Coordinates of C-alpha atoms and ligand atoms in Angstrom, one line a residue:
M1206 CA 145.3 209.0 104.8
V1207 CA 146.3 210.7 101.9
D1208 CA 143.2 210.7 99.5
N1209 CA 144.2 212.6 96.4
N1210 CA 147.0 215.7 95.6
A1211 CA 146.7 219.2 95.4
T1212 CA 148.5 220.7 92.1
L1213 CA 150.7 224.1 93.1
N1214 CA 151.9 226.5 90.6
L1215 CA 154.4 228.7 91.2
G1216 CA 155.5 230.3 88.3
E1217 CA 157.4 228.0 86.5
Q1218 CA 157.3 225.5 88.5
S1219 CA 154.8 223.0 89.3
L1220 CA 154.5 220.8 92.8
D1221 CA 152.4 218.1 93.5
L1222 CA 151.1 218.2 97.2
P1223 CA 149.4 215.1 99.1
V1224 CA 145.8 215.9 100.4
L1225 CA 145.9 214.4 103.7
E1226 CA 142.2 213.0 105.5
G1227 CA 141.0 213.4 109.0
S1228 CA 138.2 210.6 110.3
C1229 CA 135.7 214.4 110.2
G1230 CA 136.5 217.5 109.3
P1231 CA 138.5 219.5 106.6
D1232 CA 140.9 217.7 104.5
V1233 CA 144.7 219.3 104.8
V1234 CA 147.2 220.0 102.0
D1235 CA 150.4 218.6 103.2
I1236 CA 152.9 221.5 103.0
R1237 CA 155.4 219.8 104.6
K1238 CA 158.2 219.1 101.7
L1239 CA 157.3 223.1 100.0
Y1240 CA 160.4 224.7 101.6
A1241 CA 162.9 222.0 100.4
Q1242 CA 161.3 221.3 97.0
T1243 CA 160.3 225.2 96.0
G1244 CA 162.5 227.8 98.6
N1245 CA 158.7 229.1 99.7
F1246 CA 156.9 229.2 102.9
T1247 CA 153.7 229.7 103.0
Y1248 CA 151.8 232.8 105.0
D1249 CA 149.7 232.6 107.3
P1250 CA 149.5 234.5 110.8
G1251 CA 146.9 233.4 113.9
F1252 CA 146.8 229.9 112.2
T1253 CA 143.1 230.8 109.9
S1254 CA 143.8 227.8 107.6
T1255 CA 146.2 226.0 109.0
A1256 CA 146.5 222.3 110.9
S1257 CA 149.5 222.5 113.4
C1258 CA 149.0 219.1 114.2
E1259 CA 147.3 215.4 113.8
S1260 CA 145.3 215.1 116.9
A1261 CA 142.9 211.8 117.8
L1262 CA 141.4 214.2 121.4
T1263 CA 139.2 216.7 120.5
F1264 CA 137.2 217.5 117.3
I1265 CA 135.0 221.0 116.9
D1266 CA 132.8 221.6 113.6
G1267 CA 132.3 225.3 113.5
E1268 CA 130.0 225.6 111.6
E1269 CA 127.2 223.5 112.9
G1270 CA 128.5 224.0 116.4
V1271 CA 129.5 220.6 117.6
L1272 CA 132.6 219.8 119.9
L1273 CA 133.4 215.7 120.7
H1274 CA 135.8 214.5 123.6
R1275 CA 137.5 211.0 121.6
G1276 CA 134.0 211.1 119.4
Y1277 CA 131.6 211.7 122.3
P1278 CA 129.6 215.1 121.9
I1279 CA 129.9 217.3 125.1
G1280 CA 126.5 218.0 126.0
Q1281 CA 126.1 213.9 126.7
L1282 CA 129.7 214.6 128.5
A1283 CA 127.9 217.2 130.5
E1284 CA 124.7 215.8 131.3
S1285 CA 126.1 212.5 132.3
S1286 CA 129.8 212.2 132.9
S1287 CA 132.2 213.6 135.3
F1288 CA 135.2 215.7 135.4
M1289 CA 137.3 212.5 136.6
E1290 CA 135.5 210.4 134.0
T1291 CA 136.2 213.1 130.9
S1292 CA 139.9 213.6 132.4
Y1293 CA 140.3 210.2 132.0
L1294 CA 138.2 209.9 128.5
L1295 CA 140.6 212.5 127.6
L1296 CA 144.3 211.1 128.9
N1297 CA 144.1 207.6 127.6
G1298 CA 141.1 207.6 124.7
E1299 CA 138.2 205.5 125.8
L1300 CA 135.6 206.0 128.8
P1301 CA 136.7 203.5 132.0
D1302 CA 134.8 200.9 133.6
Q1303 CA 133.4 201.4 137.0
D1304 CA 137.5 199.7 138.6
T1305 CA 139.3 202.0 136.4
L1306 CA 137.9 205.3 137.2
N1307 CA 137.6 203.8 140.4
D1308 CA 141.5 203.5 140.8
F1309 CA 142.4 207.0 138.7
T1310 CA 140.3 208.8 141.1
H1311 CA 142.4 207.6 144.0
T1312 CA 145.5 208.1 142.2
I1313 CA 144.7 211.8 141.7
T1314 CA 142.8 212.2 145.1
R1315 CA 146.2 211.2 146.3
H1316 CA 148.3 213.8 144.4
T1317 CA 146.2 217.2 145.8
M1318 CA 148.9 217.7 148.5
L1319 CA 151.6 220.5 147.6
H1320 CA 154.9 220.5 148.5
D1321 CA 154.9 221.8 152.4
Q1322 CA 158.0 224.5 151.2
L1323 CA 155.3 225.7 148.2
R1324 CA 153.2 227.3 151.3
Q1325 CA 156.4 229.9 151.7
F1326 CA 156.1 230.1 148.2
Y1327 CA 152.7 232.3 147.8
Q1328 CA 154.0 234.4 150.6
G1329 CA 156.2 235.8 147.9
F1330 CA 153.4 237.7 145.8
R1331 CA 151.9 241.0 146.8
R1332 CA 148.7 240.4 149.1
D1333 CA 146.4 241.7 145.8
A1334 CA 147.8 239.6 143.2
H1335 CA 145.8 238.5 140.5
P1336 CA 145.0 234.7 141.3
M1337 CA 146.9 234.2 137.9
A1338 CA 149.9 235.5 138.2
I1339 CA 149.9 233.5 141.6
M1340 CA 149.0 230.3 138.8
C1341 CA 151.3 231.1 136.7
G1342 CA 154.6 231.4 139.9
V1343 CA 152.9 228.1 141.0
V1344 CA 152.7 225.8 138.7
G1345 CA 156.2 226.3 136.8
A1346 CA 157.3 226.4 140.2
L1347 CA 156.3 222.9 140.3
S1348 CA 159.3 221.7 138.4
A1349 CA 161.5 223.1 141.4
F1350 CA 159.8 220.6 143.7
Y1351 CA 158.9 217.6 141.8
H1352 CA 162.1 216.7 139.9
D1353 CA 161.4 212.9 139.9
S1354 CA 158.6 213.1 137.3
T1355 CA 160.5 215.7 134.6
D1356 CA 162.1 213.3 132.6
I1357 CA 159.6 213.2 129.6
S1358 CA 161.7 210.3 127.6
D1359 CA 159.8 208.3 130.6
P1360 CA 156.1 207.4 129.8
E1361 CA 155.8 206.9 133.2
H1362 CA 157.5 210.3 134.8
R1363 CA 154.8 211.7 131.9
K1364 CA 152.1 209.6 133.4
I1365 CA 153.0 211.2 137.2
S1366 CA 153.8 214.5 136.2
S1367 CA 150.5 214.8 134.5
H1368 CA 148.1 213.2 137.1
R1369 CA 150.3 215.9 139.7
L1370 CA 149.5 218.4 137.5
I1371 CA 145.2 217.3 137.2
A1372 CA 145.5 216.7 141.0
K1373 CA 147.4 219.6 142.4
M1374 CA 146.1 222.6 140.4
P1375 CA 142.7 222.8 142.6
T1376 CA 144.7 223.1 146.1
I1377 CA 146.7 225.6 143.7
A1378 CA 144.1 227.7 142.6
A1379 CA 142.1 227.5 146.0
W1380 CA 145.3 228.8 147.7
A1381 CA 146.1 231.5 145.0
Y1382 CA 142.2 232.6 146.4
K1383 CA 142.8 232.2 150.0
Y1384 CA 146.0 234.2 149.7
S1385 CA 144.0 237.0 148.2
I1386 CA 141.7 237.0 151.1
G1387 CA 144.3 236.5 153.7
Q1388 CA 142.5 233.4 154.9
P1389 CA 144.5 230.3 155.8
F1390 CA 145.3 227.7 153.4
L1391 CA 143.3 224.3 154.0
Q1392 CA 144.5 221.2 153.1
P1393 CA 143.0 218.9 150.3
D1394 CA 140.4 216.5 152.2
N1395 CA 140.7 213.1 150.1
S1396 CA 137.4 212.0 151.6
L1397 CA 135.4 214.6 149.3
S1398 CA 135.3 214.5 145.1
Y1399 CA 137.8 216.5 143.3
T1400 CA 135.1 219.3 143.0
G1401 CA 133.9 219.0 146.6
N1402 CA 137.5 219.2 147.3
F1403 CA 138.3 222.3 145.5
L1404 CA 135.0 224.0 146.5
R1405 CA 135.7 223.4 150.5
M1406 CA 139.5 224.7 150.2
T1407 CA 138.4 227.9 148.4
F1408 CA 135.3 228.4 150.7
G1409 CA 135.9 226.5 153.6
V1410 CA 137.4 227.7 156.7
P1411 CA 139.4 226.2 159.5
A1412 CA 137.4 227.3 162.5
E1413 CA 134.2 225.3 160.4
E1414 CA 133.0 222.5 158.9
Y1415 CA 132.3 223.3 155.4
E1416 CA 129.3 221.4 153.7
V1417 CA 129.7 221.2 150.3
L1418 CA 126.5 221.6 148.2
P1419 CA 125.5 218.7 145.8
A1420 CA 123.6 221.0 143.1
V1421 CA 127.0 223.4 143.2
E1422 CA 129.7 220.2 143.3
R1423 CA 127.0 219.1 140.2
A1424 CA 127.2 222.8 138.6
M1425 CA 131.2 222.7 139.3
D1426 CA 132.0 219.7 137.9
R1427 CA 129.7 219.9 134.5
I1428 CA 131.6 224.1 134.0
F1429 CA 134.7 221.9 134.4
I1430 CA 133.8 219.3 131.7
L1431 CA 132.9 222.2 129.9
H1432 CA 136.2 223.9 130.1
A1433 CA 138.4 220.3 129.8
D1434 CA 140.0 220.7 126.1
H1435 CA 139.2 222.6 122.9
E1436 CA 141.2 221.5 120.2
Q1437 CA 144.3 223.6 119.0
N1438 CA 142.8 226.8 121.1
A1439 CA 145.9 229.3 121.6
S1440 CA 147.1 228.3 125.3
T1441 CA 147.0 224.8 124.2
S1442 CA 148.9 225.4 121.0
T1443 CA 151.8 227.4 123.8
V1444 CA 151.8 224.3 125.9
R1445 CA 152.5 221.9 122.6
L1446 CA 155.0 224.9 121.3
A1447 CA 156.5 225.1 124.9
G1448 CA 156.8 221.1 125.1
S1449 CA 158.2 220.7 121.3
S1450 CA 161.6 221.8 122.8
G1451 CA 161.6 219.1 125.6
A1452 CA 160.6 221.8 128.4
N1453 CA 158.8 219.4 131.3
P1454 CA 155.4 219.5 131.4
F1455 CA 155.0 221.8 134.8
A1456 CA 157.3 224.7 132.4
C1457 CA 154.3 223.9 129.6
V1458 CA 151.5 224.6 131.4
A1459 CA 152.8 227.8 133.1
A1460 CA 153.1 229.0 129.3
G1461 CA 149.8 227.6 128.8
I1462 CA 148.0 229.5 132.1
A1463 CA 150.0 233.0 131.1
C1464 CA 148.6 232.6 127.2
L1465 CA 145.7 231.4 129.1
W1466 CA 145.1 234.7 130.5
G1467 CA 144.4 237.4 128.0
P1468 CA 141.1 238.8 127.6
A1469 CA 140.6 236.9 124.0
H1470 CA 140.8 233.7 125.4
G1471 CA 140.0 232.5 128.5
G1472 CA 140.6 235.9 129.8
A1473 CA 136.9 236.5 128.7
N1474 CA 135.2 235.4 131.1
E1475 CA 135.7 237.8 133.6
A1476 CA 136.0 240.4 131.3
A1477 CA 131.8 239.4 130.1
L1478 CA 131.0 239.8 133.7
N1479 CA 132.8 242.9 133.9
M1480 CA 130.9 244.3 130.8
L1481 CA 127.5 242.8 131.7
Q1482 CA 127.8 244.7 135.0
E1483 CA 128.7 247.8 133.7
I1484 CA 125.9 247.1 130.8
G1485 CA 123.8 247.2 134.1
T1486 CA 120.2 247.5 132.8
P1487 CA 118.7 246.0 129.5
D1488 CA 118.1 249.4 128.4
R1489 CA 121.9 250.0 128.2
I1490 CA 122.4 247.3 125.6
P1491 CA 121.7 249.1 122.2
E1492 CA 124.3 251.8 123.1
Y1493 CA 126.6 248.8 123.6
I1494 CA 125.7 247.1 120.7
E1495 CA 126.4 250.3 118.9
R1496 CA 130.0 250.3 120.9
A1497 CA 130.6 247.3 119.9
K1498 CA 129.8 247.5 115.9
D1499 CA 131.8 250.8 115.5
K1500 CA 135.2 250.3 114.1
N1501 CA 136.7 253.3 115.7
D1502 CA 136.1 251.8 119.1
P1503 CA 138.0 249.2 120.3
F1504 CA 135.2 247.7 122.9
R1505 CA 134.0 243.9 121.8
L1506 CA 131.0 242.2 123.1
M1507 CA 132.8 240.0 125.4
G1508 CA 132.0 236.6 125.4
F1509 CA 130.2 236.5 121.9
G1510 CA 132.3 235.3 119.0
H1511 CA 134.9 232.4 118.4
R1512 CA 137.7 231.7 116.0
V1513 CA 135.9 228.2 115.2
Y1514 CA 132.4 228.2 116.0
K1515 CA 130.4 230.2 113.4
N1516 CA 127.1 229.0 115.2
Y1517 CA 126.0 228.9 118.6
D1518 CA 129.2 227.3 121.1
P1519 CA 127.4 224.2 122.6
R1520 CA 129.5 224.4 125.6
A1521 CA 127.0 228.0 126.1
T1522 CA 124.0 226.0 125.4
V1523 CA 125.3 224.0 128.6
M1524 CA 125.9 227.1 130.6
Q1525 CA 122.5 229.0 129.9
K1526 CA 121.1 226.1 131.3
T1527 CA 123.2 226.0 134.5
V1528 CA 122.7 229.1 135.2
R1529 CA 118.9 228.5 136.2
E1530 CA 120.0 225.3 137.9
V1531 CA 122.1 227.2 140.1
F1532 CA 119.9 229.7 140.8
E1533 CA 117.6 227.3 141.5
A1534 CA 119.8 225.4 143.9
L1535 CA 120.9 228.2 146.1
N1536 CA 117.2 230.8 145.8
V1537 CA 119.2 233.2 144.3
T1538 CA 118.8 235.5 141.2
D1539 CA 120.8 238.1 139.6
P1540 CA 119.5 240.9 137.1
V1541 CA 122.8 240.1 135.3
F1542 CA 121.4 237.1 133.9
E1543 CA 118.5 239.1 132.5
T1544 CA 120.6 241.6 131.0
A1545 CA 123.2 238.7 129.3
L1546 CA 119.8 237.2 128.0
R1547 CA 118.5 240.0 126.6
L1548 CA 121.7 241.0 125.1
E1549 CA 122.1 237.7 123.4
E1550 CA 118.7 238.2 121.9
L1551 CA 119.2 241.9 120.9
A1552 CA 122.5 240.9 119.1
L1553 CA 121.3 237.9 117.2
S1554 CA 118.8 239.7 115.5
D1555 CA 121.3 242.4 114.4
D1556 CA 122.4 242.0 111.0
Y1557 CA 126.3 242.8 112.0
F1558 CA 126.3 240.1 114.4
A1559 CA 124.5 237.2 111.9
E1560 CA 126.8 238.5 108.9
K1561 CA 130.1 238.1 110.7
K1562 CA 129.0 234.7 112.3
L1563 CA 129.2 235.9 116.0
F1564 CA 127.4 233.7 118.7
P1565 CA 127.9 234.0 122.7
N1566 CA 130.6 231.9 123.0
V1567 CA 131.6 229.4 126.7
D1568 CA 132.5 232.4 128.7
F1569 CA 129.3 234.3 128.2
Y1570 CA 127.2 232.6 130.8
S1571 CA 130.2 230.6 132.9
G1572 CA 130.7 233.9 134.9
I1573 CA 127.2 234.5 136.0
I1574 CA 127.1 230.4 137.7
L1575 CA 130.5 231.0 139.5
S1576 CA 129.4 234.5 140.5
A1577 CA 126.9 233.1 142.4
I1578 CA 128.6 230.1 143.8
G1579 CA 130.7 233.6 145.5
F1580 CA 133.5 233.3 143.2
P1581 CA 134.9 237.0 142.4
T1582 CA 135.2 237.2 139.2
T1583 CA 139.7 237.5 139.0
M1584 CA 139.3 234.1 140.1
F1585 CA 137.1 233.1 136.8
T1586 CA 140.2 232.7 134.4
A1587 CA 142.2 230.4 137.2
L1588 CA 139.3 227.7 136.9
F1589 CA 139.5 228.3 133.5
A1590 CA 142.7 227.3 133.8
L1591 CA 142.5 224.4 136.6
A1592 CA 139.6 222.7 133.7
R1593 CA 142.3 222.9 130.7
T1594 CA 145.0 221.7 132.7
V1595 CA 144.2 218.1 131.8
G1596 CA 143.3 218.9 127.9
W1597 CA 146.7 220.6 128.1
V1598 CA 148.4 217.5 129.8
A1599 CA 146.6 215.1 127.5
Q1600 CA 148.1 217.1 123.9
W1601 CA 151.1 217.4 125.6
N1602 CA 151.0 213.9 126.1
E1603 CA 149.9 213.3 122.4
M1604 CA 153.2 215.1 121.3
I1605 CA 155.6 213.6 123.1
S1606 CA 154.6 210.4 122.5
D1607 CA 154.3 210.7 118.7
P1608 CA 157.6 209.4 117.5
G1609 CA 158.0 211.9 114.0
Q1610 CA 157.6 215.3 117.2
K1611 CA 160.0 218.2 115.8
I1612 CA 160.5 221.3 117.9
G1613 CA 157.7 224.0 117.0
R1614 CA 159.9 226.5 114.8
P1615 CA 157.5 228.4 112.5
R1616 CA 159.6 231.0 109.4
Q1617 CA 158.2 234.3 108.8
L1618 CA 158.0 237.2 106.0
Y1619 CA 160.6 239.4 106.9
T1620 CA 160.1 242.8 106.1
G1621 CA 163.0 244.5 108.1
P1622 CA 165.9 245.9 106.6
T1623 CA 168.2 244.2 103.9
Q1624 CA 172.2 244.2 104.8
R1625 CA 173.6 247.4 105.9
D1626 CA 177.2 247.7 107.5
Y1627 CA 177.7 248.9 111.0
I1628 CA 178.1 252.8 111.3
S1629 CA 180.1 253.8 114.5
L1630 CA 179.1 256.0 117.5
D1631 CA 180.7 258.6 116.8
K1632 CA 179.3 258.6 113.0
R1633 CA 175.8 259.0 113.8
Ligands
LIG608 N1 132.4 242.3 119.4 C1 132.3 242.9 118.4 N2 132.7 242.2 116.8 C2 133.7 241.4 117.1 C3 133.6 240.4 117.7 C4 132.8 240.7 119.4 N3 133.0 239.9 120.5 N4 134.2 239.6 117.6 C5 135.0 239.4 116.4 N5 134.1 240.4 115.8 C6 134.5 240.9 114.4 C7 135.8 242.1 114.2 O1 135.6 243.1 114.7 C8 135.4 241.4 112.9 O2 134.9 242.3 112.1 P1 135.8 242.9 110.7 O3 135.7 241.7 110.2 O4 134.7 243.8 109.8 O5 137.0 243.3 111.0 C9 134.8 239.9 112.3 O6 134.2 239.9 114.1 C10 135.7 238.6 112.8 O7 136.8 238.8 113.9 P2 138.3 238.3 113.7 O8 138.6 239.1 115.3 O9 139.2 238.6 112.8 O10 137.9 237.0 114.8 P3 139.2 236.4 115.2 O11 139.0 234.7 114.7 O12 140.7 236.6 115.4 O13 139.0 236.5 116.9 C11 138.0 236.2 119.1 C12 138.3 235.3 118.2 C13 137.2 235.1 120.1 C14 139.5 236.8 120.0 C15 136.8 237.2 118.7 O14 135.5 237.1 118.5 C16 136.8 238.1 120.0 O15 137.7 239.1 120.5 N6 135.4 238.0 121.2 C17 135.7 238.3 122.5 C18 136.2 238.2 123.2 C19 135.9 236.2 123.7 O16 134.9 236.6 124.3 N7 136.7 235.2 124.0 C20 136.7 233.7 124.3 C21 136.7 233.4 123.3 S1 135.9 231.2 124.0 C22 136.5 230.8 125.2 C23 138.3 230.5 124.6 O17 137.9 229.6 123.7 O18 138.8 231.4 125.3

């Protein structure tokens, strides 16, 4: 893997640093010995130039707008795979054959129920709690209910806890929604698909049969595929950092959910639809574009821009297509979609967005689909968390399985006071 060396000159000192080559993407300068050999740290807040780990799961080429899971392009997975199959792929590295996929789906299906005492746990939340607040709490609480799978040094425990997290997340998210609208919780129906089951637990009521519409089920499954993993994003890095101390996977995923909630990350889907609704009609778009460009205005175009993509986010392409499919299947339209298309057109023809390479990201169109299906905006990020759980556990497993894994412990550039003596209160 070592291709060549980079030479770093620090005053009189000169240091050869190995340059490591991955299978795709930029080479990395290995600075692990820098501090020991020179007493210097590197400085990279926000990790704009830092590879925090080695990973074989997901690759993004931000310049070209490419996203691969275990080598497979996201467009192909969204078109031809299922969320269960993509989950297996992320966890295990290869596409399953039919029997293996059946076994995996069966295992996940058998873990969809929640411990009955968790029902009471929901009652502790305020009636109008945000679903993400409930998700953080309930997922963290899973470690109090499933002690038998929290020995992270045991690969079998890691596997069971991973399956439990993926399987229980739809039930947890659906119940968060049911709780917020005062409807009874529905138990999973294991005769349905992963996604169909989630739709029924979310929109069904005990008094009536719920029919899962195949087109909606397919669209929802595709949305899950599009959110399944995304390399070392903020929430995944949070899960890895939490896990690096040896914390159990339920606690780590709860930390990931907390990070995902922010509007710069998973919370952007909720913020994007709110913004589009606030804009209302296409004639108001220029006003919002001007605001987004104004340095003195904190407003940003939500669902636009990305740390890694400096081209069209390939997930947004699939999302835009899926909006049309869902509208057609449900025989609905939404003027917000017209506003979104026009906003995209105007922003992409504006110098500010062109120069900064700001394009629509996954969150720009997803809210329009979710809203058409019937989800309130507060559920959008919860759905992102549901799907991203597979990426979180796959990345967590990859990290824990690495024999060289160390606790994540960054250092800092200290700019506070230098050492000084304590002054007693009566002398201040
Ligand atoms: N609207 C207006 N200006 C923007 C936007 C935007 N959405 N995004 C970035 N910029 C500008 C920003 O002001 C900065 O300008 P300057 O260089 O003059 O200071 C420049 O573009 C670079 O932005 P940055 O904030 O330094 O870039 P970043 O890589 O740290 O941030 C981002 C990436 C996604 C947080 C940011 O683009 C953003 O806030 N977008 C809106 C929120 C959003 O849609 N987030 C979802 C991301 S995709 C889903 C996910 O992975 O969670």
